[in-house]
mmCIF file with all atom_site columns, C-alpha atoms in Angstrom:
data_model
loop_
_atom_site.group_PDB
_atom_site.id
_atom_site.type_symbol
_atom_site.label_atom_id
_atom_site.label_alt_id
_atom_site.label_comp_id
_atom_site.label_asym_id
_atom_site.label_entity_id
_atom_site.label_seq_id
_atom_site.pdbx_PDB_ins_code
_atom_site.Cartn_x
_atom_site.Cartn_y
_atom_site.Cartn_z
_atom_site.occupancy
_atom_site.B_iso_or_equiv
_atom_site.pdbx_formal_charge
_atom_site.auth_seq_id
_atom_site.auth_comp_id
_atom_site.auth_asym_id
_atom_site.auth_atom_id
_atom_site.pdbx_PDB_model_num
ATOM 1   C CA . UNK A 1 1   ? 0.086   0.096   -0.017 1.00 79.00 ? 220 UNK A CA 1
ATOM 2   C CA . UNK A 1 2   ? 0.777   3.664   0.174  1.00 83.00 ? 221 UNK A CA 1
ATOM 3   C CA . UNK A 1 3   ? 0.615   6.198   2.730  1.00 78.00 ? 222 UNK A CA 1
ATOM 4   C CA . UNK A 1 4   ? -2.489  8.293   2.854  1.00 82.00 ? 223 UNK A CA 1
ATOM 5   C CA . UNK A 1 5   ? -2.172  12.033  3.441  1.00 86.00 ? 224 UNK A CA 1
ATOM 6   C CA . UNK A 1 6   ? -4.766  13.120  6.324  1.00 88.00 ? 225 UNK A CA 1
ATOM 7   C CA . UNK A 1 7   ? -4.677  16.507  7.709  1.00 89.00 ? 226 UNK A CA 1
ATOM 8   C CA . UNK A 1 8   ? -3.619  16.587  11.169 1.00 95.00 ? 227 UNK A CA 1
ATOM 9   C CA . UNK A 1 9   ? -6.174  17.346  13.836 1.00 95.00 ? 228 UNK A CA 1
ATOM 10  C CA . UNK A 1 10  ? -3.965  20.196  15.470 1.00 96.00 ? 229 UNK A CA 1
ATOM 11  C CA . UNK A 1 11  ? -3.586  21.754  11.961 1.00 95.00 ? 230 UNK A CA 1
ATOM 12  C CA . UNK A 1 12  ? -7.313  21.870  11.592 1.00 92.00 ? 231 UNK A CA 1
ATOM 13  C CA . UNK A 1 13  ? -8.994  22.369  15.066 1.00 94.00 ? 232 UNK A CA 1
ATOM 14  C CA . UNK A 1 14  ? -5.787  23.457  17.117 1.00 94.00 ? 233 UNK A CA 1
ATOM 15  C CA . UNK A 1 15  ? -6.356  20.599  19.513 1.00 96.00 ? 234 UNK A CA 1
ATOM 16  C CA . UNK A 1 16  ? -4.176  17.777  20.802 1.00 97.00 ? 235 UNK A CA 1
ATOM 17  C CA . UNK A 1 17  ? -5.578  14.335  21.288 1.00 98.00 ? 236 UNK A CA 1
ATOM 18  C CA . UNK A 1 18  ? -4.960  10.651  21.432 1.00 98.00 ? 237 UNK A CA 1
ATOM 19  C CA . UNK A 1 19  ? -6.643  7.584   20.170 1.00 98.00 ? 238 UNK A CA 1
ATOM 20  C CA . UNK A 1 20  ? -7.514  4.258   22.062 1.00 98.00 ? 239 UNK A CA 1
ATOM 21  C CA . UNK A 1 21  ? -8.445  1.196   19.903 1.00 98.00 ? 240 UNK A CA 1
ATOM 22  C CA . UNK A 1 22  ? -7.984  -2.538  19.625 1.00 97.00 ? 241 UNK A CA 1
ATOM 23  C CA . UNK A 1 23  ? -7.928  -2.197  15.770 1.00 97.00 ? 242 UNK A CA 1
ATOM 24  C CA . UNK A 1 24  ? -4.714  -1.611  14.370 1.00 97.00 ? 243 UNK A CA 1
ATOM 25  C CA . UNK A 1 25  ? -6.502  0.133   11.155 1.00 95.00 ? 244 UNK A CA 1
ATOM 26  C CA . UNK A 1 26  ? -7.862  2.890   13.547 1.00 96.00 ? 245 UNK A CA 1
ATOM 27  C CA . UNK A 1 27  ? -4.881  3.212   15.498 1.00 97.00 ? 246 UNK A CA 1
ATOM 28  C CA . UNK A 1 28  ? -2.932  3.841   12.063 1.00 95.00 ? 247 UNK A CA 1
ATOM 29  C CA . UNK A 1 29  ? -5.485  6.414   10.737 1.00 94.00 ? 248 UNK A CA 1
ATOM 30  C CA . UNK A 1 30  ? -5.222  8.134   14.302 1.00 96.00 ? 249 UNK A CA 1
ATOM 31  C CA . UNK A 1 31  ? -1.347  8.429   13.991 1.00 96.00 ? 250 UNK A CA 1
ATOM 32  C CA . UNK A 1 32  ? -1.676  9.727   10.348 1.00 95.00 ? 251 UNK A CA 1
ATOM 33  C CA . UNK A 1 33  ? -4.053  12.466  11.921 1.00 96.00 ? 252 UNK A CA 1
ATOM 34  C CA . UNK A 1 34  ? -1.368  13.153  14.447 1.00 97.00 ? 253 UNK A CA 1
ATOM 35  C CA . UNK A 1 35  ? -2.784  11.731  17.433 1.00 98.00 ? 254 UNK A CA 1
ATOM 36  C CA . UNK A 1 36  ? -0.873  9.993   20.156 1.00 98.00 ? 255 UNK A CA 1
ATOM 37  C CA . UNK A 1 37  ? -1.649  6.088   20.149 1.00 99.00 ? 256 UNK A CA 1
ATOM 38  C CA . UNK A 1 38  ? -2.455  4.809   23.482 1.00 99.00 ? 257 UNK A CA 1
ATOM 39  C CA . UNK A 1 39  ? -2.496  0.923   23.916 1.00 98.00 ? 258 UNK A CA 1
ATOM 40  C CA . UNK A 1 40  ? -4.579  -0.457  26.736 1.00 98.00 ? 259 UNK A CA 1
ATOM 41  C CA . UNK A 1 41  ? -3.814  -3.876  28.243 1.00 98.00 ? 260 UNK A CA 1
ATOM 42  C CA . UNK A 1 42  ? -7.125  -6.394  27.787 1.00 98.00 ? 261 UNK A CA 1
ATOM 43  C CA . UNK A 1 43  ? -8.505  -3.965  24.934 1.00 97.00 ? 262 UNK A CA 1
ATOM 44  C CA . UNK A 1 44  ? -9.381  -6.956  22.590 1.00 96.00 ? 263 UNK A CA 1
ATOM 45  C CA . UNK A 1 45  ? -11.925 -5.453  19.978 1.00 93.00 ? 264 UNK A CA 1
ATOM 46  C CA . UNK A 1 46  ? -14.711 -8.064  21.443 1.00 96.00 ? 265 UNK A CA 1
ATOM 47  C CA . UNK A 1 47  ? -17.208 -8.258  24.430 1.00 96.00 ? 266 UNK A CA 1
ATOM 48  C CA . UNK A 1 48  ? -14.505 -9.408  26.903 1.00 97.00 ? 267 UNK A CA 1
ATOM 49  C CA . UNK A 1 49  ? -12.792 -5.818  26.192 1.00 97.00 ? 268 UNK A CA 1
ATOM 50  C CA . UNK A 1 50  ? -11.339 -3.790  28.948 1.00 98.00 ? 269 UNK A CA 1
ATOM 51  C CA . UNK A 1 51  ? -13.919 -1.252  29.087 1.00 98.00 ? 270 UNK A CA 1
ATOM 52  C CA . UNK A 1 52  ? -12.769 0.196   32.309 1.00 98.00 ? 271 UNK A CA 1
ATOM 53  C CA . UNK A 1 53  ? -9.266  0.251   31.218 1.00 98.00 ? 272 UNK A CA 1
ATOM 54  C CA . UNK A 1 54  ? -10.367 2.220   28.160 1.00 98.00 ? 273 UNK A CA 1
ATOM 55  C CA . UNK A 1 55  ? -12.355 4.804   30.360 1.00 98.00 ? 274 UNK A CA 1
ATOM 56  C CA . UNK A 1 56  ? -9.588  5.289   32.796 1.00 98.00 ? 275 UNK A CA 1
ATOM 57  C CA . UNK A 1 57  ? -6.774  5.510   29.928 1.00 98.00 ? 276 UNK A CA 1
ATOM 58  C CA . UNK A 1 58  ? -8.967  8.423   28.188 1.00 98.00 ? 277 UNK A CA 1
ATOM 59  C CA . UNK A 1 59  ? -9.421  10.260  31.486 1.00 98.00 ? 278 UNK A CA 1
ATOM 60  C CA . UNK A 1 60  ? -5.581  10.091  32.150 1.00 98.00 ? 279 UNK A CA 1
ATOM 61  C CA . UNK A 1 61  ? -5.203  11.182  28.390 1.00 98.00 ? 280 UNK A CA 1
ATOM 62  C CA . UNK A 1 62  ? -7.562  14.463  29.185 1.00 96.00 ? 281 UNK A CA 1
ATOM 63  C CA . UNK A 1 63  ? -5.139  15.778  32.013 1.00 96.00 ? 282 UNK A CA 1
ATOM 64  C CA . UNK A 1 64  ? -2.562  16.333  29.260 1.00 96.00 ? 283 UNK A CA 1
ATOM 65  C CA . UNK A 1 65  ? -4.663  16.255  25.917 1.00 97.00 ? 284 UNK A CA 1
ATOM 66  C CA . UNK A 1 66  ? -7.480  18.378  24.540 1.00 95.00 ? 285 UNK A CA 1
ATOM 67  C CA . UNK A 1 67  ? -9.383  15.294  23.338 1.00 96.00 ? 286 UNK A CA 1
ATOM 68  C CA . UNK A 1 68  ? -9.257  11.477  22.966 1.00 98.00 ? 287 UNK A CA 1
ATOM 69  C CA . UNK A 1 69  ? -10.814 9.358   20.341 1.00 97.00 ? 288 UNK A CA 1
ATOM 70  C CA . UNK A 1 70  ? -12.058 6.098   22.021 1.00 98.00 ? 289 UNK A CA 1
ATOM 71  C CA . UNK A 1 71  ? -12.998 3.260   19.331 1.00 97.00 ? 290 UNK A CA 1
ATOM 72  C CA . UNK A 1 72  ? -15.344 0.576   21.035 1.00 97.00 ? 291 UNK A CA 1
ATOM 73  C CA . UNK A 1 73  ? -15.902 -2.113  18.647 1.00 96.00 ? 292 UNK A CA 1
ATOM 74  C CA . UNK A 1 74  ? -17.671 -4.599  20.512 1.00 96.00 ? 293 UNK A CA 1
ATOM 75  C CA . UNK A 1 75  ? -21.040 -3.658  19.646 1.00 94.00 ? 294 UNK A CA 1
ATOM 76  C CA . UNK A 1 76  ? -20.114 -3.961  15.795 1.00 94.00 ? 295 UNK A CA 1
ATOM 77  C CA . UNK A 1 77  ? -18.662 -7.441  16.333 1.00 95.00 ? 296 UNK A CA 1
ATOM 78  C CA . UNK A 1 78  ? -21.133 -8.874  18.472 1.00 95.00 ? 297 UNK A CA 1
ATOM 79  C CA . UNK A 1 79  ? -23.725 -7.669  15.471 1.00 95.00 ? 298 UNK A CA 1
ATOM 80  C CA . UNK A 1 80  ? -21.706 -9.718  13.174 1.00 96.00 ? 299 UNK A CA 1
ATOM 81  C CA . UNK A 1 81  ? -22.792 -12.871 14.983 1.00 96.00 ? 300 UNK A CA 1
ATOM 82  C CA . UNK A 1 82  ? -26.389 -12.265 14.668 1.00 96.00 ? 301 UNK A CA 1
ATOM 83  C CA . UNK A 1 83  ? -26.945 -12.649 18.343 1.00 97.00 ? 302 UNK A CA 1
ATOM 84  C CA . UNK A 1 84  ? -29.245 -10.139 19.995 1.00 97.00 ? 303 UNK A CA 1
ATOM 85  C CA . UNK A 1 85  ? -28.750 -10.844 23.266 1.00 97.00 ? 304 UNK A CA 1
ATOM 86  C CA . UNK A 1 86  ? -24.920 -10.669 22.656 1.00 97.00 ? 305 UNK A CA 1
ATOM 87  C CA . UNK A 1 87  ? -25.383 -7.154  21.203 1.00 96.00 ? 306 UNK A CA 1
ATOM 88  C CA . UNK A 1 88  ? -27.480 -5.976  24.184 1.00 96.00 ? 307 UNK A CA 1
ATOM 89  C CA . UNK A 1 89  ? -24.881 -7.000  26.434 1.00 98.00 ? 308 UNK A CA 1
ATOM 90  C CA . UNK A 1 90  ? -22.073 -5.184  24.466 1.00 96.00 ? 309 UNK A CA 1
ATOM 91  C CA . UNK A 1 91  ? -24.362 -2.196  24.522 1.00 95.00 ? 310 UNK A CA 1
ATOM 92  C CA . UNK A 1 92  ? -25.208 -2.453  28.184 1.00 97.00 ? 311 UNK A CA 1
ATOM 93  C CA . UNK A 1 93  ? -21.366 -2.916  29.060 1.00 97.00 ? 312 UNK A CA 1
ATOM 94  C CA . UNK A 1 94  ? -20.531 -0.076  26.840 1.00 97.00 ? 313 UNK A CA 1
ATOM 95  C CA . UNK A 1 95  ? -22.981 2.436   28.763 1.00 96.00 ? 314 UNK A CA 1
ATOM 96  C CA . UNK A 1 96  ? -22.212 1.098   32.489 1.00 98.00 ? 315 UNK A CA 1
ATOM 97  C CA . UNK A 1 97  ? -18.610 -0.042  32.255 1.00 98.00 ? 316 UNK A CA 1
ATOM 98  C CA . UNK A 1 98  ? -17.020 2.658   29.753 1.00 98.00 ? 317 UNK A CA 1
ATOM 99  C CA . UNK A 1 99  ? -19.543 5.684   29.576 1.00 97.00 ? 318 UNK A CA 1
ATOM 100 C CA . UNK A 1 100 ? -20.727 5.372   33.101 1.00 97.00 ? 319 UNK A CA 1
ATOM 101 C CA . UNK A 1 101 ? -16.923 4.991   34.518 1.00 98.00 ? 320 UNK A CA 1
ATOM 102 C CA . UNK A 1 102 ? -15.996 8.234   32.229 1.00 97.00 ? 321 UNK A CA 1
ATOM 103 C CA . UNK A 1 103 ? -18.884 10.480  33.356 1.00 96.00 ? 322 UNK A CA 1
ATOM 104 C CA . UNK A 1 104 ? -18.570 9.324   37.021 1.00 97.00 ? 323 UNK A CA 1
ATOM 105 C CA . UNK A 1 105 ? -14.938 10.804  37.038 1.00 97.00 ? 324 UNK A CA 1
ATOM 106 C CA . UNK A 1 106 ? -14.564 13.323  34.298 1.00 95.00 ? 325 UNK A CA 1
ATOM 107 C CA . UNK A 1 107 ? -14.124 17.053  35.695 1.00 87.00 ? 326 UNK A CA 1
ATOM 108 C CA . UNK A 1 108 ? -14.649 20.556  34.242 1.00 87.00 ? 327 UNK A CA 1
ATOM 109 C CA . UNK A 1 109 ? -16.007 21.610  30.755 1.00 90.00 ? 328 UNK A CA 1
ATOM 110 C CA . UNK A 1 110 ? -16.094 18.930  28.213 1.00 93.00 ? 329 UNK A CA 1
ATOM 111 C CA . UNK A 1 111 ? -18.034 17.308  25.154 1.00 92.00 ? 330 UNK A CA 1
ATOM 112 C CA . UNK A 1 112 ? -18.641 13.916  24.285 1.00 94.00 ? 331 UNK A CA 1
ATOM 113 C CA . UNK A 1 113 ? -19.401 12.829  21.148 1.00 94.00 ? 332 UNK A CA 1
ATOM 114 C CA . UNK A 1 114 ? -20.970 9.086   20.622 1.00 93.00 ? 333 UNK A CA 1
ATOM 115 C CA . UNK A 1 115 ? -21.514 7.284   17.558 1.00 91.00 ? 334 UNK A CA 1
ATOM 116 C CA . UNK A 1 116 ? -20.803 4.127   15.664 1.00 90.00 ? 335 UNK A CA 1
ATOM 117 C CA . UNK A 1 117 ? -18.665 4.327   12.159 1.00 87.00 ? 336 UNK A CA 1
ATOM 118 C CA . UNK A 1 118 ? -21.173 2.266   10.268 1.00 90.00 ? 337 UNK A CA 1
ATOM 119 C CA . UNK A 1 119 ? -24.580 0.120   11.023 1.00 90.00 ? 338 UNK A CA 1
ATOM 120 C CA . UNK A 1 120 ? -24.043 -3.232  11.591 1.00 92.00 ? 339 UNK A CA 1
ATOM 121 C CA . UNK A 1 121 ? -28.004 -4.748  12.073 1.00 90.00 ? 340 UNK A CA 1
ATOM 122 C CA . UNK A 1 122 ? -28.050 -8.085  13.887 1.00 93.00 ? 341 UNK A CA 1
ATOM 123 C CA . UNK A 1 123 ? -30.385 -9.465  11.542 1.00 94.00 ? 342 UNK A CA 1
ATOM 124 C CA . UNK A 1 124 ? -28.438 -9.066  8.408  1.00 94.00 ? 343 UNK A CA 1
ATOM 125 C CA . UNK A 1 125 ? -24.758 -9.389  10.376 1.00 94.00 ? 344 UNK A CA 1
ATOM 126 C CA . UNK A 1 126 ? -23.201 -7.194  7.884  1.00 95.00 ? 345 UNK A CA 1
ATOM 127 C CA . UNK A 1 127 ? -22.148 -3.543  7.531  1.00 95.00 ? 346 UNK A CA 1
ATOM 128 C CA . UNK A 1 128 ? -24.861 -1.203  5.809  1.00 91.00 ? 347 UNK A CA 1
ATOM 129 C CA . UNK A 1 129 ? -24.161 2.146   4.215  1.00 90.00 ? 348 UNK A CA 1
ATOM 130 C CA . UNK A 1 130 ? -27.483 3.516   6.158  1.00 87.00 ? 349 UNK A CA 1
ATOM 131 C CA . UNK A 1 131 ? -26.886 7.036   7.997  1.00 87.00 ? 350 UNK A CA 1
ATOM 132 C CA . UNK A 1 132 ? -25.838 6.538   11.779 1.00 89.00 ? 351 UNK A CA 1
ATOM 133 C CA . UNK A 1 133 ? -27.118 8.226   14.702 1.00 89.00 ? 352 UNK A CA 1
ATOM 134 C CA . UNK A 1 134 ? -24.798 10.555  16.956 1.00 91.00 ? 353 UNK A CA 1
ATOM 135 C CA . UNK A 1 135 ? -25.217 12.029  20.333 1.00 92.00 ? 354 UNK A CA 1
ATOM 136 C CA . UNK A 1 136 ? -23.067 15.196  21.287 1.00 91.00 ? 355 UNK A CA 1
ATOM 137 C CA . UNK A 1 137 ? -23.398 16.150  25.076 1.00 91.00 ? 356 UNK A CA 1
ATOM 138 C CA . UNK A 1 138 ? -21.825 18.614  27.047 1.00 89.00 ? 357 UNK A CA 1
ATOM 139 C CA . UNK A 1 139 ? -20.353 22.523  27.292 1.00 88.00 ? 358 UNK A CA 1
ATOM 140 C CA . UNK A 1 140 ? -22.522 24.809  25.075 1.00 87.00 ? 359 UNK A CA 1
ATOM 141 C CA . UNK A 1 141 ? -24.399 21.905  23.299 1.00 87.00 ? 360 UNK A CA 1
ATOM 142 C CA . UNK A 1 142 ? -28.105 22.918  22.710 1.00 85.00 ? 361 UNK A CA 1
ATOM 143 C CA . UNK A 1 143 ? -30.555 19.636  23.181 1.00 82.00 ? 362 UNK A CA 1
ATOM 144 C CA . UNK A 1 144 ? -32.559 18.767  20.560 1.00 83.00 ? 363 UNK A CA 1
ATOM 145 C CA . UNK A 1 145 ? -36.245 17.019  21.084 1.00 81.00 ? 364 UNK A CA 1
ATOM 146 C CA . UNK A 1 146 ? -34.545 13.457  20.760 1.00 84.00 ? 365 UNK A CA 1
ATOM 147 C CA . UNK A 1 147 ? -36.043 11.406  23.688 1.00 84.00 ? 366 UNK A CA 1
ATOM 148 C CA . UNK A 1 148 ? -33.373 8.512   23.240 1.00 88.00 ? 367 UNK A CA 1
ATOM 149 C CA . UNK A 1 149 ? -30.561 7.350   20.958 1.00 88.00 ? 368 UNK A CA 1
ATOM 150 C CA . UNK A 1 150 ? -31.657 5.419   18.277 1.00 86.00 ? 369 UNK A CA 1
ATOM 151 C CA . UNK A 1 151 ? -31.583 5.505   14.403 1.00 85.00 ? 370 UNK A CA 1
ATOM 152 C CA . UNK A 1 152 ? -35.390 6.419   14.635 1.00 87.00 ? 371 UNK A CA 1
ATOM 153 C CA . UNK A 1 153 ? -35.055 9.350   16.738 1.00 88.00 ? 372 UNK A CA 1
ATOM 154 C CA . UNK A 1 154 ? -32.179 10.662  14.816 1.00 86.00 ? 373 UNK A CA 1
ATOM 155 C CA . UNK A 1 155 ? -34.261 10.384  11.466 1.00 85.00 ? 374 UNK A CA 1
ATOM 156 C CA . UNK A 1 156 ? -36.999 12.677  13.374 1.00 86.00 ? 375 UNK A CA 1
ATOM 157 C CA . UNK A 1 157 ? -34.666 15.151  14.396 1.00 83.00 ? 376 UNK A CA 1
ATOM 158 C CA . UNK A 1 158 ? -33.973 16.343  10.401 1.00 81.00 ? 377 UNK A CA 1
ATOM 159 C CA . UNK A 1 159 ? -30.198 16.693  11.224 1.00 83.00 ? 378 UNK A CA 1
ATOM 160 C CA . UNK A 1 160 ? -28.429 15.203  8.809  1.00 84.00 ? 379 UNK A CA 1
ATOM 161 C CA . UNK A 1 161 ? -24.461 15.376  8.164  1.00 87.00 ? 380 UNK A CA 1
ATOM 162 C CA . UNK A 1 162 ? -23.940 14.114  4.794  1.00 85.00 ? 381 UNK A CA 1
ATOM 163 C CA . UNK A 1 163 ? -19.637 13.643  5.440  1.00 86.00 ? 382 UNK A CA 1
ATOM 164 C CA . UNK A 1 164 ? -18.890 11.929  8.746  1.00 83.00 ? 383 UNK A CA 1
ATOM 165 C CA . UNK A 1 165 ? -15.780 14.006  9.176  1.00 83.00 ? 384 UNK A CA 1
ATOM 166 C CA . UNK A 1 166 ? -17.989 17.177  9.448  1.00 86.00 ? 385 UNK A CA 1
ATOM 167 C CA . UNK A 1 167 ? -19.211 16.329  13.082 1.00 89.00 ? 386 UNK A CA 1
ATOM 168 C CA . UNK A 1 168 ? -15.614 17.083  14.283 1.00 91.00 ? 387 UNK A CA 1
ATOM 169 C CA . UNK A 1 169 ? -16.649 20.963  13.236 1.00 90.00 ? 388 UNK A CA 1
ATOM 170 C CA . UNK A 1 170 ? -19.735 20.214  15.726 1.00 88.00 ? 389 UNK A CA 1
ATOM 171 C CA . UNK A 1 171 ? -17.170 18.831  18.436 1.00 92.00 ? 390 UNK A CA 1
ATOM 172 C CA . UNK A 1 172 ? -14.700 21.645  18.392 1.00 91.00 ? 391 UNK A CA 1
ATOM 173 C CA . UNK A 1 173 ? -16.773 24.569  17.399 1.00 83.00 ? 392 UNK A CA 1
ATOM 174 C CA . UNK A 1 174 ? -16.498 27.327  20.404 1.00 56.00 ? 393 UNK A CA 1
ATOM 175 C CA . UNK A 1 175 ? -14.030 25.339  22.482 1.00 47.00 ? 394 UNK A CA 1
ATOM 176 C CA . UNK A 1 176 ? -11.797 27.845  23.689 1.00 42.00 ? 395 UNK A CA 1
ATOM 177 C CA . UNK A 1 177 ? -7.966  26.677  23.210 1.00 42.00 ? 396 UNK A CA 1
#
């Protein structure tokens, strides 16, 4: 292969960041975008991943960095099995063991962007190109009328971002350096 040119996050947004993932492709993209790659013991990319370790590593990164990108792929991987119960467990573990731990321990002004990189419906066990919902929470984020995080609620909102990278504009806008 050949090296792809990706603009550095710092050059575009003026923020320094890190990436945490079990997936080498994500680590490589992060490195190309100028992010520090942080490895977490027990990060497997599966339902047994070290959610707490990823949350703790993210919190530690935020002591020195402006942001951290945490890639958790267990929900995608369990969808490929077609096992709804396993997918629900992955979502619940992500919510409680990663996100809950992160929110219980984060200090100061912050924003969190939650989203999948693509849909993987359990019923077909493969990726689709359908739009994905996203949740942006934190300082200076104006709430919409959504009652829950789902594809159906996202569709009702009327907000559609054509290019995924444009979400970074929402994430980083009005955040002081």
